[in-house]
Short mmCIF file of C-alpha atoms (C1' of nucleotides) in Angstrom, two decimals:
data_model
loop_
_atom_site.label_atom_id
_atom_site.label_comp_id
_atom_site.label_asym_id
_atom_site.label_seq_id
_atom_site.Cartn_x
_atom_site.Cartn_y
_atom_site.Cartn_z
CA UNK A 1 14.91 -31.26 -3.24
CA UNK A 2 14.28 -29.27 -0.69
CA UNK A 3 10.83 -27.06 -0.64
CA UNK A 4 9.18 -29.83 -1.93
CA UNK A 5 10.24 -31.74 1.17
CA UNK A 6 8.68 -29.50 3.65
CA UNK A 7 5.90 -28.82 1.27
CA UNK A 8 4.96 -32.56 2.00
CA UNK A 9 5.87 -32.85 5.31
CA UNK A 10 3.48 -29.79 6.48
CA UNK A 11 0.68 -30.97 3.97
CA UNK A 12 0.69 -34.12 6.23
CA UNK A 13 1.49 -33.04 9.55
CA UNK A 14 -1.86 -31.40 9.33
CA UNK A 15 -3.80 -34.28 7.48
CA UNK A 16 -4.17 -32.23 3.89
CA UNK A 17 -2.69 -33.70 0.52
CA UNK A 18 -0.35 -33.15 -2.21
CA UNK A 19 -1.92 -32.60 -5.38
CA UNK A 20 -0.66 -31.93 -8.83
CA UNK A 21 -1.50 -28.53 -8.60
CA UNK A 22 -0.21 -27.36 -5.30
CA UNK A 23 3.19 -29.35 -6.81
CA UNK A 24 3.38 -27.59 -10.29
CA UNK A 25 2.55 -24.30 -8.34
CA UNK A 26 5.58 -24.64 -6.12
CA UNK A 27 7.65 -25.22 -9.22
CA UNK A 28 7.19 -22.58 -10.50
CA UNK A 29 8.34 -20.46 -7.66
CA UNK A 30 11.40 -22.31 -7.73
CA UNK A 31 11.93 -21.57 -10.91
CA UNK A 32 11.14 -18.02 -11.14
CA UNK A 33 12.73 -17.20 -7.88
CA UNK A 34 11.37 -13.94 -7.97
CA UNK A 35 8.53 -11.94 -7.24
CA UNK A 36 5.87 -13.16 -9.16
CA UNK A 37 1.92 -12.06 -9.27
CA UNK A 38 -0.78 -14.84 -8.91
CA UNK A 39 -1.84 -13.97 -11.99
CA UNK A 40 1.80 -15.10 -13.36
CA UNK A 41 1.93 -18.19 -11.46
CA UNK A 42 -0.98 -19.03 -12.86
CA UNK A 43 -0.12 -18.43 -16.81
CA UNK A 44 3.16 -20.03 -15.91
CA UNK A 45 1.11 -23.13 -14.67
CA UNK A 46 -1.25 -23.35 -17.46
CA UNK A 47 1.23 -23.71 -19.78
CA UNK A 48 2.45 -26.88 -17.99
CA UNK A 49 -1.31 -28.18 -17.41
CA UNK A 50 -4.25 -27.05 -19.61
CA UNK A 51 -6.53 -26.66 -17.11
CA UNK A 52 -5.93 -25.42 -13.28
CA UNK A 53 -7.91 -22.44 -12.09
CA UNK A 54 -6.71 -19.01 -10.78
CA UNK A 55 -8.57 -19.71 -7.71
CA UNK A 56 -6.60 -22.60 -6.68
CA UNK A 57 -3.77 -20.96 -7.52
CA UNK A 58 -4.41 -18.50 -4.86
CA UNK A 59 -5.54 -20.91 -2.63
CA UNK A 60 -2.10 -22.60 -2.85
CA UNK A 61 -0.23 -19.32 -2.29
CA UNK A 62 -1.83 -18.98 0.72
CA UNK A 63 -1.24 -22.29 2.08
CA UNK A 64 1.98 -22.04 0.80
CA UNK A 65 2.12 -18.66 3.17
CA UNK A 66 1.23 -20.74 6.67
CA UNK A 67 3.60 -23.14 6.15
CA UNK A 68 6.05 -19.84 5.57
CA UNK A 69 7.28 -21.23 2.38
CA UNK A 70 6.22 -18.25 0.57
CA UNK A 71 6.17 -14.64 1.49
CA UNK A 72 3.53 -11.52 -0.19
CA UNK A 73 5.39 -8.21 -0.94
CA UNK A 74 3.37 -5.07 -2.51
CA UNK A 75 5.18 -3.59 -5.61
CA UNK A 76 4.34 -1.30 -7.21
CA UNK A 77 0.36 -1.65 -6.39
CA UNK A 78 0.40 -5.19 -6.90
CA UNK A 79 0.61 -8.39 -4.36
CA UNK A 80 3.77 -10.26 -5.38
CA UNK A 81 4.81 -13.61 -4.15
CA UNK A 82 8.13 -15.17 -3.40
CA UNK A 83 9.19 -18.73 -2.34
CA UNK A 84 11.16 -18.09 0.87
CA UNK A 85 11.61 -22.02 1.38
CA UNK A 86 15.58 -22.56 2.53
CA UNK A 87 17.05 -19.78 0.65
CA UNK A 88 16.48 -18.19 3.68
CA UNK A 89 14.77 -14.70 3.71
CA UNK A 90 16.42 -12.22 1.72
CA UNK A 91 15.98 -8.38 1.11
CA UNK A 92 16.04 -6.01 -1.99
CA UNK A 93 16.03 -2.08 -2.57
CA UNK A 94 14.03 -1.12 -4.56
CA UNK A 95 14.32 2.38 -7.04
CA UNK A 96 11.36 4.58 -6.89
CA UNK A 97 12.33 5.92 -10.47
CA UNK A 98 12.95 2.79 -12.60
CA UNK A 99 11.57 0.15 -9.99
CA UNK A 100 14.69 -2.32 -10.21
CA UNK A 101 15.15 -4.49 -7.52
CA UNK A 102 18.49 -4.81 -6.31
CA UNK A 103 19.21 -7.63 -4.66
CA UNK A 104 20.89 -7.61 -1.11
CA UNK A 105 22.61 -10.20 0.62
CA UNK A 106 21.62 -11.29 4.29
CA UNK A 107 24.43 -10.56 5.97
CA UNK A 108 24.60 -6.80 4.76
CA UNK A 109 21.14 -6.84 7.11
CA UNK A 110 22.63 -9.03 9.73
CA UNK A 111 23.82 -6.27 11.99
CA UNK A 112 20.38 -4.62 12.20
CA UNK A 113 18.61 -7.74 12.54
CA UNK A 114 20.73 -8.34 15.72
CA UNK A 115 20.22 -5.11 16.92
CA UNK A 116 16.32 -5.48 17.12
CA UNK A 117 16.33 -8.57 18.54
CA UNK A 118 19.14 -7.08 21.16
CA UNK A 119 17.04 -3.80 21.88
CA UNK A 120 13.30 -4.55 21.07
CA UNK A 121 13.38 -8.42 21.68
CA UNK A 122 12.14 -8.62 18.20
CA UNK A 123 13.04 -11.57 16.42
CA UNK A 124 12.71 -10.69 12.30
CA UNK A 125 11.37 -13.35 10.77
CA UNK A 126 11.78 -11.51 7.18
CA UNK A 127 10.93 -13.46 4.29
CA UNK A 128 11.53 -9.83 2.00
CA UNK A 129 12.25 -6.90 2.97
CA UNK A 130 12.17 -3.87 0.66
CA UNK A 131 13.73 -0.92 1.37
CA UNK A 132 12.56 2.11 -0.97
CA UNK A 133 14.85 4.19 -2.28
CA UNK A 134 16.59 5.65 -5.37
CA UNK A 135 19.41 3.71 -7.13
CA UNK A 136 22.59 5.46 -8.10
CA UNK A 137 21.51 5.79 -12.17
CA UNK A 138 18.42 7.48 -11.13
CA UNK A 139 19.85 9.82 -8.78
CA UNK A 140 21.91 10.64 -11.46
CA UNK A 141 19.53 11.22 -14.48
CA UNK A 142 17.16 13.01 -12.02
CA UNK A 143 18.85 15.59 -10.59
CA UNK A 144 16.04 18.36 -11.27
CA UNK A 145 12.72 16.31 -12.80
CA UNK A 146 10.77 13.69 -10.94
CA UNK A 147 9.63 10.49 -12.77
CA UNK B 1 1.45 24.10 11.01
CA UNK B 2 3.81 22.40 8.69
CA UNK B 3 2.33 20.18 6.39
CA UNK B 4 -0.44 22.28 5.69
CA UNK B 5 2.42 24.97 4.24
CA UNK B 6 4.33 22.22 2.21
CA UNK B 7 1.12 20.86 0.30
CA UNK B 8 -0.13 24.52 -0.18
CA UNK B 9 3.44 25.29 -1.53
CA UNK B 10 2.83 22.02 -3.81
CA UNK B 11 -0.47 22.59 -5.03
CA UNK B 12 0.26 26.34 -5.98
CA UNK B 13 3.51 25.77 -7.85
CA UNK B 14 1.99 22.91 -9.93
CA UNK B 15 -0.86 25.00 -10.57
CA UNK B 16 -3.70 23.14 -8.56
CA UNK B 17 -6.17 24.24 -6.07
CA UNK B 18 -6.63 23.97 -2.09
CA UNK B 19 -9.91 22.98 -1.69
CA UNK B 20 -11.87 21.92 1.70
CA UNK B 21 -11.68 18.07 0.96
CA UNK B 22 -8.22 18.29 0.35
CA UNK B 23 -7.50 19.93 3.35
CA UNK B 24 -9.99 17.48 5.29
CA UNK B 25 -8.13 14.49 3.96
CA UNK B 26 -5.02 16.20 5.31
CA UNK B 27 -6.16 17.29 9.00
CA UNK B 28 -7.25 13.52 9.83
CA UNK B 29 -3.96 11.94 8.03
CA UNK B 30 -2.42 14.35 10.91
CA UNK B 31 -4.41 13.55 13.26
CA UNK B 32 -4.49 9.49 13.19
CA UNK B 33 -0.72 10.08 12.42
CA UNK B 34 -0.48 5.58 11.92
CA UNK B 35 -1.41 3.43 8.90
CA UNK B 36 -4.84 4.17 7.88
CA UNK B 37 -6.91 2.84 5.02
CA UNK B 38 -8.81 5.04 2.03
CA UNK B 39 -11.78 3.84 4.14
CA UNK B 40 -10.68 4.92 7.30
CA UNK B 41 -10.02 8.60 5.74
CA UNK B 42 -13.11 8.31 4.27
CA UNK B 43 -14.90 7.47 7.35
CA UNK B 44 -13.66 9.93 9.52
CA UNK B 45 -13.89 12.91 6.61
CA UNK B 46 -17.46 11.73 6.24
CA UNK B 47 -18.02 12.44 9.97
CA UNK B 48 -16.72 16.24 9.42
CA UNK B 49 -18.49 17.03 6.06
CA UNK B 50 -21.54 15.35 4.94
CA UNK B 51 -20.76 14.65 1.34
CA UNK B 52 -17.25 13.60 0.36
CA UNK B 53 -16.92 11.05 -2.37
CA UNK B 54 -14.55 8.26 -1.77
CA UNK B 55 -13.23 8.33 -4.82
CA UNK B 56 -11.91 12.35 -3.45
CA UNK B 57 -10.20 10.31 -0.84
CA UNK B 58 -8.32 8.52 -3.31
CA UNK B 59 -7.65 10.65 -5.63
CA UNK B 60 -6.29 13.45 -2.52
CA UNK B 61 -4.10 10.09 -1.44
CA UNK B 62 -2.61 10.05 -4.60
CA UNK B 63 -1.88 13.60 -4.78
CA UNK B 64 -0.32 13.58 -1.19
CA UNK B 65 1.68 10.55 -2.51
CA UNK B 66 2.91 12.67 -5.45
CA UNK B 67 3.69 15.40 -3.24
CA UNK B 68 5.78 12.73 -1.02
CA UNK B 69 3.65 13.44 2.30
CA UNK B 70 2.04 10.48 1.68
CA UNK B 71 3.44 6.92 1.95
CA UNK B 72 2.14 3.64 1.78
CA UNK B 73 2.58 0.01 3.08
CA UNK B 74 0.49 -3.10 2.77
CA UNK B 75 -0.22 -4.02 6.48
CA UNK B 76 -1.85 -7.31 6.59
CA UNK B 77 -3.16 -7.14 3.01
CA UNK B 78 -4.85 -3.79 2.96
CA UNK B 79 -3.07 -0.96 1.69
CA UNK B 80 -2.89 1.84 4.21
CA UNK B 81 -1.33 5.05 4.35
CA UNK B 82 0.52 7.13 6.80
CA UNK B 83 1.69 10.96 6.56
CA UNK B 84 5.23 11.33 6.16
CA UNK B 85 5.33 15.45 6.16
CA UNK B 86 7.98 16.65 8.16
CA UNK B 87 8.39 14.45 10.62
CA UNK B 88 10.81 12.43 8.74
CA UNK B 89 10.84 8.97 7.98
CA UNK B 90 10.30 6.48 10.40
CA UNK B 91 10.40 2.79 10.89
CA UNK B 92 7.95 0.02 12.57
CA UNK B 93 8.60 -3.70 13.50
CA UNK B 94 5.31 -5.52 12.77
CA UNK B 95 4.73 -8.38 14.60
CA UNK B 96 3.35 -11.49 12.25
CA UNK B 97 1.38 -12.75 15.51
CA UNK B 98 -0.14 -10.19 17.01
CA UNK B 99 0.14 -7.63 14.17
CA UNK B 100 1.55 -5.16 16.69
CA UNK B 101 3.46 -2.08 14.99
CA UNK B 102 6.46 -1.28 17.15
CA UNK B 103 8.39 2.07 16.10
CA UNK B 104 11.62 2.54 15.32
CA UNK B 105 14.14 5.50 15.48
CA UNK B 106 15.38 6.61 12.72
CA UNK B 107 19.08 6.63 14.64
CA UNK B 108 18.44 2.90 15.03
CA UNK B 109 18.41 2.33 11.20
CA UNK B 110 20.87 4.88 9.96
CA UNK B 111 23.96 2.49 9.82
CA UNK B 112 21.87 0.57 7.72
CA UNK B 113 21.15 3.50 5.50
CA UNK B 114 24.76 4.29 5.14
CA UNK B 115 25.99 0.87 4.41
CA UNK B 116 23.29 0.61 1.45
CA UNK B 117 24.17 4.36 0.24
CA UNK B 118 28.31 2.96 0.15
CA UNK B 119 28.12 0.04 -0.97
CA UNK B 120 25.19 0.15 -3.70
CA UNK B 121 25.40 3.69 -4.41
CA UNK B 122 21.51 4.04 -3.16
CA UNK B 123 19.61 6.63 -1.34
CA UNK B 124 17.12 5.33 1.01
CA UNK B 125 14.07 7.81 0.37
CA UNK B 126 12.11 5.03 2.80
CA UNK B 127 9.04 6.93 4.03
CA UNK B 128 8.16 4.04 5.78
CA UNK B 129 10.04 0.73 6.15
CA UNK B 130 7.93 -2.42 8.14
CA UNK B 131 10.44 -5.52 9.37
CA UNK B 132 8.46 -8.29 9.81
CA UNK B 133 9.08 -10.47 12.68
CA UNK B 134 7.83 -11.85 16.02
CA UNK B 135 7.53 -9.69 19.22
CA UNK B 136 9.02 -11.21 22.37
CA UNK B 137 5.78 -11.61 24.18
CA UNK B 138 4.51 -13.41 21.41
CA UNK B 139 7.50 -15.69 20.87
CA UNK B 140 6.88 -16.54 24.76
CA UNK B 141 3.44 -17.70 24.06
CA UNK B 142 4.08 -19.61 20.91
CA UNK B 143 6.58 -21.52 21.74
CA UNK B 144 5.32 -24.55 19.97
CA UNK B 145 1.83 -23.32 18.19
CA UNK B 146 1.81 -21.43 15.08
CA UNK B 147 -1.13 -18.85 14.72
"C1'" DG C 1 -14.27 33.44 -16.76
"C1'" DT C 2 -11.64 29.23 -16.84
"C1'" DA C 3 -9.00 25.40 -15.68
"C1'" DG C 4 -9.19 22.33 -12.30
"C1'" DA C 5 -11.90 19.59 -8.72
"C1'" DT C 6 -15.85 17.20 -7.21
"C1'" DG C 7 -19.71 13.69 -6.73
"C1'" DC C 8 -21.92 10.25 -8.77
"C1'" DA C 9 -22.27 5.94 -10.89
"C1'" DA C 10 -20.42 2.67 -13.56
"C1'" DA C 11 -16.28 0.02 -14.85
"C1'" DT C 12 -12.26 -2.35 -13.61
"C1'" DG C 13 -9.22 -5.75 -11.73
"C1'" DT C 14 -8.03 -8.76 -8.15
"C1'" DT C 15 -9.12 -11.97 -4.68
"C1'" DT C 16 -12.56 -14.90 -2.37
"C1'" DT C 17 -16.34 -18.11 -1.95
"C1'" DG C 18 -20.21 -21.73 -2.57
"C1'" DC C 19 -20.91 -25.85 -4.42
"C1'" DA C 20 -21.12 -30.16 -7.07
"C1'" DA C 21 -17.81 -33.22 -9.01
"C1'" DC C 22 -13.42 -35.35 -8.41
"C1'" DT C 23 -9.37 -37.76 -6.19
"C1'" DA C 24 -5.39 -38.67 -2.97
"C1'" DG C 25 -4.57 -41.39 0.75
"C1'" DC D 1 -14.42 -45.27 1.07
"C1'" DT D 2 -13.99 -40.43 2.83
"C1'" DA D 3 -12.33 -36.14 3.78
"C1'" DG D 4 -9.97 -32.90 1.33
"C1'" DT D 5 -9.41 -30.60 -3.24
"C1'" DT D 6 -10.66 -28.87 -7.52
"C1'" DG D 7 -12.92 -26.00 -11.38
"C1'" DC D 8 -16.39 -23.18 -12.35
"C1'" DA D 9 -19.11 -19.20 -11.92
"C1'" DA D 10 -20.66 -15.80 -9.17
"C1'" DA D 11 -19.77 -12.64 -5.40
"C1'" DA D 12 -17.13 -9.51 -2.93
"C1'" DC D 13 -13.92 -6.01 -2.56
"C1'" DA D 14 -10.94 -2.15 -3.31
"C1'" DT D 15 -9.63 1.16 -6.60
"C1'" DT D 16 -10.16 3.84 -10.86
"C1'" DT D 17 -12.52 6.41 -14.42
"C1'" DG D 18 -15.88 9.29 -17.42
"C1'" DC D 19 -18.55 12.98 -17.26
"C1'" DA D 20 -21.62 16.82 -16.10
"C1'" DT D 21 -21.64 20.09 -12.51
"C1'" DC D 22 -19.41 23.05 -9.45
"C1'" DT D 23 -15.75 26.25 -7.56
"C1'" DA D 24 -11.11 28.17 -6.34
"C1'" DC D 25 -8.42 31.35 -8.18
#
DNA sequence: GTAGATGCAAATGTTTTGCAACTAG
DNA sequence: CTAGTTGCAAAACATTTGCATCTAC
């Protein structure tokens, strides 16, 4: 109701179409909400449609990226996707030990996005941002051996 | 001066060797001191000694990783690396225009870093942490024109 | 001398691309 | 109808791996 909206409206602002695929892949997103691989999009969409192809999976992901619906994070080695649509970006920490993502709200981030803008003019556009670290249970069970 | 020590300290107490390639793979990390690619090593330890395999390169960037001298980020869909040794982490501002990397002091983030230590009980290990955003001279120019 | 490291070449896995057939507008 | 989109298959690309040879310790 909302994604889907601006979905459309960019597809035809710039003369290109809405096709089953592109719509079932932005479903998804929305549903997973999540960091997702290509390749999970993709079994996630062929069990809704027999037959759409990994490569215009990707090729929707990355039109889905210019019209800054979706952002790509690394994790972990692999290229994840997230919607970023009107949630609004968000940000996570992520352990280095057990690789949970913990989820952190924008306006924990506020202050420092302020700050850039204030001292480097930079405006962060942040669809995800990760911040590496090591959560409290791992800090714990470590102490002494790594991984 | 510095790193050198640490990874020889590493290698020995795990039981592994110094070799020249390894120590190649380290003096151009040092010497670039950004975000380079596998290839970019490669390249440049290819232009000191004649024969070193690629797959060295990766398998030294791995180690270094291990060792946490090493970090990585995906800039721009390539996976790059960057020495963390002993100066610390740092911080860059990457602009989504112009793909400009602008650093960031540590002091600039710490607040940050404390707030996520309080109130989530984790350690920010961040080697490297990239805020995406737009730079001011590019938000001058665009005004109005994506990409 | 021996365990570990290397170079080579082949395998892997992911992402991209060319193209004829198809379809949304 | 027509330009844009798709599925397919092949290509491209980065990264990893097996193994015989070599070498740091």
């Amino acid at each position: 109701m909302c994604c889907q909206q601006e979905f459309l409206k960019q597809l035809r602002e710039r003369g290109f179409r809405l096709t089953p695929q592109r719509e079932m892949v932005l479903d998804i997103l929305h549903d997973v909400s999540g960091h997702v691989t290509a390749e999970e999009v993709y079994d996630r969409v062929s069990r809704l449609s027999s037959c759409v192809d990994i490569s215009t999976v990707y090729r929707t992901l990355e039109l889905l990226q210019d019209f800054h619906l979706v952002g790509v994070v690394e994790i972990d080695g692999q290229r994840r996707y997230e919607l970023l649509g009107l949630h609004g970006p968000h940000f996570h920490l992520r352990c280095n030990a057990c690789n949970q993502l913990v989820r952190i709200e924008p306006n924990e981030i506020q202050p420092l996005i302020e700050q850039m803008q204030q001292r480097h003019g930079f405006q962060i556009a942040a669809g995800d941002l990760i911040l590496d670290g090591v959560c409290r249970e791992c800090q714990t069970n470590q102490s002494g051996g790594t991984a």
